[in-house]
Coordinates of C-alpha atoms in Angstrom, one line a residue:
X1 CA 57.6 -188.6 26.9
X2 CA 57.5 -188.9 23.1
X3 CA 53.9 -190.0 23.3
X4 CA 53.1 -186.9 25.4
X5 CA 54.9 -184.6 22.9
X6 CA 53.0 -186.1 20.0
X7 CA 49.7 -185.7 21.9
X8 CA 50.4 -181.9 22.2
X9 CA 51.1 -181.8 18.4
X10 CA 47.9 -183.7 17.6
X11 CA 45.8 -181.4 19.8
X12 CA 47.5 -178.3 18.4
X13 CA 46.6 -179.3 14.8
X14 CA 43.2 -180.7 15.6
X15 CA 43.9 -184.3 14.5
X16 CA 44.4 -187.5 16.4
X17 CA 46.1 -190.7 15.2
X18 CA 43.9 -193.6 14.1
X19 CA 45.3 -196.5 16.1
X20 CA 44.5 -198.7 19.1
X21 CA 44.4 -196.9 22.4
X22 CA 47.6 -197.2 24.4
X23 CA 47.4 -198.7 27.9
X24 CA 49.5 -196.8 30.5
X25 CA 49.7 -196.9 34.3
X26 CA 47.4 -194.9 36.5
X27 CA 50.3 -192.8 37.6
X28 CA 50.9 -191.8 34.0
X29 CA 47.2 -191.0 33.5
X30 CA 47.2 -188.9 36.7
X31 CA 50.3 -187.0 35.4
X32 CA 48.7 -186.4 32.0
X33 CA 45.5 -185.2 33.7
X34 CA 47.5 -182.7 35.8
X35 CA 49.0 -181.3 32.6
X36 CA 45.5 -180.5 31.3
X37 CA 44.5 -178.9 34.6
X38 CA 47.7 -176.8 34.5
X39 CA 46.7 -175.4 31.1
X40 CA 43.3 -174.5 32.5
X41 CA 44.9 -172.8 35.5
X42 CA 46.4 -170.2 33.2
X43 CA 43.0 -169.5 31.6
X44 CA 43.5 -171.5 28.5
X45 CA 40.2 -173.3 28.7
X46 CA 39.9 -174.2 25.1
X47 CA 43.4 -175.7 24.9
X48 CA 42.8 -177.6 28.2
X49 CA 39.6 -179.1 26.9
X50 CA 41.1 -180.2 23.6
X51 CA 44.0 -181.8 25.5
X52 CA 41.8 -183.5 28.0
X53 CA 39.4 -184.8 25.4
X54 CA 42.4 -186.1 23.4
X55 CA 43.4 -188.2 26.5
X56 CA 40.2 -190.1 26.3
X57 CA 40.8 -190.9 22.6
X58 CA 44.5 -191.9 22.9
X59 CA 44.7 -193.9 26.2
X60 CA 42.8 -196.8 27.7
X61 CA 41.5 -195.7 31.1
X62 CA 39.0 -196.8 33.8
X63 CA 35.5 -195.4 33.3
X64 CA 35.7 -193.5 36.6
X65 CA 38.8 -191.7 35.3
X66 CA 37.1 -190.8 32.1
X67 CA 34.3 -189.3 34.1
X68 CA 37.0 -187.4 36.1
X69 CA 38.2 -185.9 32.8
X70 CA 34.6 -185.0 31.7
X71 CA 34.0 -183.4 35.1
X72 CA 37.1 -181.2 34.6
X73 CA 36.1 -180.3 31.1
X74 CA 32.7 -179.2 32.5
X75 CA 34.5 -177.1 35.1
X76 CA 36.4 -175.4 32.3
X77 CA 33.3 -174.6 30.3
X78 CA 31.6 -173.3 33.5
X79 CA 34.5 -170.9 34.1
X80 CA 34.4 -169.8 30.4
X81 CA 30.7 -169.2 30.7
X82 CA 29.6 -171.8 28.2
X83 CA 26.8 -173.5 30.1
X84 CA 25.5 -175.5 27.2
X85 CA 28.8 -177.4 26.9
X86 CA 29.2 -177.6 30.7
X87 CA 25.8 -179.4 30.8
X88 CA 26.7 -181.6 27.9
X89 CA 29.8 -183.0 29.6
X90 CA 28.1 -183.4 33.0
X91 CA 25.3 -185.3 31.3
X92 CA 27.9 -187.9 30.2
X93 CA 27.9 -189.3 33.8
X94 CA 25.1 -187.6 35.7
X95 CA 21.3 -188.0 35.2
X96 CA 18.9 -185.4 34.0
X97 CA 17.3 -185.4 37.4
X98 CA 20.7 -184.5 39.0
X99 CA 21.2 -181.7 36.5
X100 CA 17.7 -180.3 36.5
X101 CA 18.8 -177.2 38.5
X102 CA 21.4 -176.4 35.8
X103 CA 19.1 -176.7 32.8
X104 CA 17.9 -173.1 32.9
X105 CA 21.5 -171.9 32.3
X106 CA 21.6 -173.8 29.0
X107 CA 18.7 -171.9 27.6
X108 CA 20.4 -168.5 28.0
X109 CA 22.1 -166.5 25.3
X110 CA 25.9 -166.3 25.8
X111 CA 27.3 -163.4 27.7
X112 CA 29.1 -161.2 25.3
X113 CA 30.8 -157.8 24.9
X114 CA 30.5 -155.2 22.2
X115 CA 33.5 -152.9 21.8
X116 CA 33.9 -149.6 20.1
X117 CA 36.9 -149.2 17.8
X118 CA 38.9 -147.3 20.4
X119 CA 39.9 -147.5 24.0
X120 CA 37.1 -146.9 26.6
X121 CA 38.1 -145.0 29.8
X122 CA 35.8 -144.5 32.8
X123 CA 36.5 -142.9 36.3
X124 CA 36.6 -145.1 39.3
X125 CA 35.7 -144.2 42.8
X126 CA 37.7 -145.2 45.9
X127 CA 35.6 -145.4 49.1
X128 CA 37.6 -145.5 52.3
X129 CA 36.0 -147.7 54.9
X130 CA 36.1 -147.2 58.7
X131 CA 35.0 -149.4 61.6
X132 CA 34.9 -147.6 64.9
X133 CA 37.3 -144.9 63.6
X134 CA 39.7 -147.6 62.4
X135 CA 40.6 -147.6 58.7
X136 CA 39.2 -150.7 57.2
X137 CA 40.5 -150.5 53.6
X138 CA 38.9 -149.4 50.4
X139 CA 36.3 -150.5 47.8
X140 CA 36.7 -149.6 44.1
X141 CA 33.6 -148.9 42.1
X142 CA 32.8 -147.7 38.6
X143 CA 29.7 -146.1 37.0
X144 CA 27.5 -148.6 35.1
X145 CA 24.3 -147.8 33.1
X146 CA 21.6 -150.4 33.6
X147 CA 18.0 -150.2 32.6
X148 CA 18.6 -146.6 31.6
X149 CA 19.9 -145.6 35.1
X150 CA 23.5 -145.0 36.1
X151 CA 24.6 -146.8 39.3
X152 CA 27.9 -147.4 41.0
X153 CA 29.0 -151.1 40.9
X154 CA 31.8 -152.4 43.2
X155 CA 34.5 -154.3 41.2
X156 CA 34.9 -157.7 42.9
X157 CA 36.4 -160.6 41.1
X158 CA 35.9 -162.5 44.3
X159 CA 32.4 -163.0 43.1
X160 CA 33.8 -166.0 41.2
X161 CA 31.0 -167.0 38.9
X162 CA 28.5 -164.2 38.4
X163 CA 28.0 -160.6 39.3
X164 CA 25.9 -159.9 42.3
X165 CA 23.0 -157.6 43.3
X166 CA 20.4 -157.4 46.0
X167 CA 16.8 -158.3 45.3
X168 CA 15.5 -154.8 45.5
X169 CA 18.2 -153.6 43.0
X170 CA 17.3 -156.4 40.6
X171 CA 13.6 -155.5 40.7
X172 CA 14.4 -151.8 40.2
X173 CA 16.8 -152.4 37.3
X174 CA 15.1 -155.0 35.1
X175 CA 17.2 -158.1 36.1
X176 CA 14.9 -161.0 35.2
X177 CA 14.8 -164.4 37.0
X178 CA 15.9 -167.3 34.8
X179 CA 14.3 -170.0 36.9
X180 CA 17.4 -171.0 38.9
X181 CA 17.2 -171.0 42.7
X182 CA 19.8 -172.2 45.2
X183 CA 22.3 -171.2 47.8
X184 CA 25.5 -169.1 47.6
X185 CA 28.4 -169.1 50.1
X186 CA 30.0 -165.9 51.4
X187 CA 32.8 -165.1 53.8
X188 CA 30.8 -165.8 56.9
X189 CA 27.8 -168.0 56.0
X190 CA 25.5 -169.0 53.2
X191 CA 22.5 -167.3 51.7
X192 CA 19.5 -168.1 49.5
X193 CA 19.8 -166.8 46.0
X194 CA 18.4 -166.8 42.5
X195 CA 20.0 -166.1 39.2
X196 CA 18.9 -163.3 36.9
X197 CA 19.9 -161.8 33.6
X198 CA 20.3 -158.3 32.4
X199 CA 19.7 -157.7 28.6
X200 CA 22.5 -155.1 28.6
X201 CA 24.6 -152.9 30.8
X202 CA 27.0 -150.2 29.6
X203 CA 30.4 -149.2 31.0
X204 CA 31.3 -146.1 29.1
X205 CA 30.8 -147.2 25.5
X206 CA 31.3 -150.8 26.3
X207 CA 28.1 -152.8 26.0
X208 CA 27.9 -156.1 28.0
X209 CA 25.0 -158.2 26.9
X210 CA 23.2 -161.0 28.8
X211 CA 25.2 -160.7 32.0
X212 CA 24.2 -163.1 34.7
X213 CA 23.6 -162.0 38.2
X214 CA 23.4 -163.8 41.5
X215 CA 20.6 -162.1 43.4
X216 CA 20.5 -162.3 47.2
X217 CA 18.1 -160.9 49.8
X218 CA 18.8 -157.3 50.7
X219 CA 19.9 -158.1 54.3
X220 CA 22.3 -160.8 53.2
X221 CA 25.1 -158.5 52.0
X222 CA 26.1 -156.9 55.2
X223 CA 29.1 -155.3 56.7
X224 CA 29.8 -152.9 59.6
X225 CA 31.7 -150.6 57.3
X226 CA 30.0 -150.5 53.9
X227 CA 26.6 -150.4 52.2
X228 CA 26.6 -151.5 48.5
X229 CA 24.0 -153.5 46.6
X230 CA 25.7 -154.1 43.2
X231 CA 28.9 -155.9 42.3
X232 CA 30.7 -156.6 39.0
X233 CA 31.9 -160.2 39.4
X234 CA 34.4 -162.5 37.6
X235 CA 32.1 -163.0 34.6
X236 CA 32.5 -159.2 33.9
X237 CA 36.3 -159.4 34.4
X238 CA 36.6 -162.3 31.9
X239 CA 34.5 -160.6 29.3
X240 CA 36.3 -157.3 29.3
X241 CA 39.8 -158.8 29.4
X242 CA 42.5 -156.2 29.8
X243 CA 42.0 -153.3 32.2
X244 CA 44.5 -150.5 32.9
X245 CA 44.1 -148.9 36.3
X246 CA 45.6 -145.4 36.4
X247 CA 45.7 -144.7 40.1
X248 CA 46.8 -141.1 39.7
X249 CA 43.9 -140.1 37.4
X250 CA 41.6 -142.6 39.1
X251 CA 40.5 -144.1 35.8
X252 CA 40.3 -147.6 34.4
X253 CA 40.8 -148.1 30.7
X254 CA 39.5 -151.0 28.6
X255 CA 41.8 -151.1 25.6
X256 CA 40.3 -152.0 22.2
X257 CA 43.5 -153.8 21.3
X258 CA 44.4 -156.4 23.9
X259 CA 48.1 -156.7 24.5
X260 CA 49.5 -160.3 24.9
X261 CA 51.5 -161.1 28.0
X262 CA 52.8 -164.3 29.5
X263 CA 50.5 -165.6 32.2
X264 CA 51.7 -164.9 35.7
X265 CA 48.5 -165.7 37.6
X266 CA 46.4 -168.8 38.0
X267 CA 42.7 -169.7 38.4
X268 CA 41.4 -172.7 40.3
X269 CA 38.3 -174.8 39.7
X270 CA 36.3 -172.5 41.9
X271 CA 37.2 -169.5 39.8
X272 CA 39.5 -167.9 42.4
X273 CA 42.6 -166.0 41.2
X274 CA 46.1 -166.4 42.6
X275 CA 49.5 -164.8 42.3
X276 CA 52.9 -165.7 43.7
X277 CA 54.6 -163.1 45.9
X278 CA 57.7 -163.0 48.0
X279 CA 57.5 -162.1 51.7
X280 CA 60.4 -162.4 54.2
X281 CA 62.4 -164.4 51.7
X282 CA 59.6 -167.0 51.2
X283 CA 57.7 -167.5 47.9
X284 CA 54.1 -167.7 48.8
X285 CA 50.8 -168.1 47.0
X286 CA 48.3 -165.3 47.6
X287 CA 44.7 -165.1 46.6
X288 CA 44.1 -161.9 44.5
X289 CA 40.6 -160.6 45.2
X290 CA 39.3 -157.1 44.8
X291 CA 36.6 -157.9 47.2
X292 CA 39.2 -157.7 50.0
X293 CA 39.4 -154.2 51.2
X294 CA 42.9 -154.7 52.6
X295 CA 45.7 -157.2 52.0
X296 CA 45.9 -159.8 54.8
X297 CA 47.6 -163.0 55.8
X298 CA 45.6 -166.2 56.2
X299 CA 45.4 -168.8 58.9
X300 CA 47.9 -170.9 56.8
X301 CA 50.5 -168.2 57.4
X302 CA 49.6 -168.0 61.1
X303 CA 50.0 -171.8 61.5
X304 CA 53.3 -171.9 59.6
X305 CA 54.9 -169.0 61.4
X306 CA 52.9 -169.1 64.7
X307 CA 55.8 -168.9 67.1
X308 CA 57.4 -165.8 65.5
X309 CA 54.0 -164.1 65.1
X310 CA 52.9 -164.5 68.7
X311 CA 56.3 -163.1 69.8
X312 CA 56.6 -160.1 67.5
X313 CA 53.1 -159.1 66.5
X314 CA 50.3 -157.3 68.3
X315 CA 47.1 -159.3 68.9
X316 CA 43.6 -157.7 68.4
X317 CA 40.1 -158.3 67.0
X318 CA 38.7 -157.7 63.6
X319 CA 35.3 -157.6 62.0
X320 CA 34.9 -159.5 58.7
X321 CA 31.7 -159.4 56.6
X322 CA 30.1 -160.3 53.3
X323 CA 27.4 -162.5 52.0
X324 CA 25.9 -164.2 55.1
X325 CA 26.7 -161.6 57.7
X326 CA 29.6 -160.4 59.9
X327 CA 31.8 -162.0 62.5
X328 CA 34.6 -160.9 64.9
X329 CA 37.8 -162.9 65.1
X330 CA 41.2 -162.9 66.8
X331 CA 43.9 -161.5 64.6
X332 CA 47.5 -160.3 64.8
X333 CA 49.1 -157.2 63.1
X334 CA 52.3 -157.4 61.2
X335 CA 54.0 -154.1 60.9
X336 CA 55.9 -152.8 57.8
X337 CA 56.0 -156.0 55.7
X338 CA 57.5 -155.8 52.2
X339 CA 55.6 -157.9 49.6
X340 CA 57.2 -158.3 46.2
X341 CA 55.1 -159.1 43.1
X342 CA 57.1 -159.5 39.8
X343 CA 60.0 -158.0 41.7
X344 CA 58.1 -154.7 42.5
X345 CA 57.7 -153.9 46.2
X346 CA 54.3 -153.3 47.9
X347 CA 54.8 -151.9 51.5
X348 CA 51.7 -151.5 53.5
X349 CA 52.1 -150.0 57.0
X350 CA 50.4 -153.0 58.6
X351 CA 48.8 -156.3 57.5
X352 CA 46.3 -158.3 59.5
X353 CA 47.1 -162.0 60.2
X354 CA 44.0 -164.2 60.5
X355 CA 44.0 -166.9 63.1
X356 CA 40.7 -168.5 62.0
X357 CA 40.3 -170.4 58.8
X358 CA 37.3 -169.2 56.8
X359 CA 35.4 -171.8 54.8
X360 CA 36.6 -170.6 51.4
X361 CA 40.3 -170.6 52.3
X362 CA 42.5 -172.9 50.4
X363 CA 46.3 -173.3 50.4
X364 CA 47.0 -169.6 50.0
X365 CA 49.1 -167.8 52.6
X366 CA 47.6 -164.3 52.0
X367 CA 45.0 -162.2 50.2
X368 CA 46.0 -159.3 48.0
X369 CA 43.3 -156.7 48.2
X370 CA 42.5 -153.2 46.9
X371 CA 45.3 -151.6 48.8
X372 CA 47.7 -153.7 46.8
X373 CA 46.2 -152.6 43.5
X374 CA 46.0 -148.9 44.6
X375 CA 49.5 -148.7 45.8
X376 CA 51.0 -148.6 42.3
X377 CA 51.0 -145.8 39.7
X378 CA 49.5 -148.1 37.1
X379 CA 48.3 -151.7 37.1
X380 CA 47.4 -153.8 34.0
X381 CA 45.1 -156.6 34.8
X382 CA 43.7 -159.3 32.5
X383 CA 41.8 -162.1 34.2
X384 CA 40.9 -163.5 30.8
X385 CA 44.5 -164.2 29.9
X386 CA 45.6 -164.4 33.5
X387 CA 48.3 -161.8 33.9
X388 CA 48.9 -158.7 36.0
X389 CA 51.6 -156.1 35.5
X390 CA 52.4 -153.4 38.1
X391 CA 54.3 -150.1 37.7

């Protein structure tokens, strides 16, 4: 324990002791590694990287475990948008041939934001979605100037690495290919894609430079209830930091001065965001994703509470969609749940319970969508510092 405390001090002050490396058990190494991962899960990527790098200097470890540390550091740099450093750490244990597809990212200028010396406020639009006259939730979009044209972009932190547009939109708005082609995975299926870059976009007086976009074929963003072709993804959310949603005025403000708050959210290695809520007396991990039009419960929740659900909840069918297409699945409907976040209640009239596990579902029991964010008078969200406050 003393050694671990000293390690934190050494990392904090940027120095390491000059001494022989200490040999410890694999269980200790695993525990120390998880501490570093825990730091990253709260968005403190620089601190996590410094801590994990220090482990390799202080402790003797198998080469495969050192590579595990380098891999996690690369993940942190990827989430932070530093692709040069991501490539550097991956190249410590992977060949240039294996990393050839990533090399174009290393040649790009860093994504960055230019702020005015005051708060920037823009209106947001809420589009209600219907499927066969059934309310399907909402999408939130804001006006963005790109290539001299104003377009509405959906706000979707569920696009975990990059913002996303269709090919026709990219061609019409000056988003240039960077030489990276591959596959992307959506709610239903996978799609071909290429990466592009926009020299600048403007949100009010905010200027976002060098934003990276995942570009997919026009017919591969489909849904039975919406038709959008431009999404601001998690790279945008991380750059802007604090956002204040005023749901009465339907505005979102990007403060010039970012207020510090203790982290109450987490981010995983895939870039997905999570919050802990209370439902029916149980503390449960929920995925927070503005790409979800409505809050729902996952197949994990269904499997855990299956007996009660099948007795008390109405069965039905639901259409889900996104990158890759649409699908119809068996669901149940839970009436009048009360979900508490930070002690504040969110009471949707009904939530859908999924019975089918989608390919990107993890250990979460639910998904907090736009209806959650819109139910409060005001929401302060910062996915750079990993906190959310609701009023």
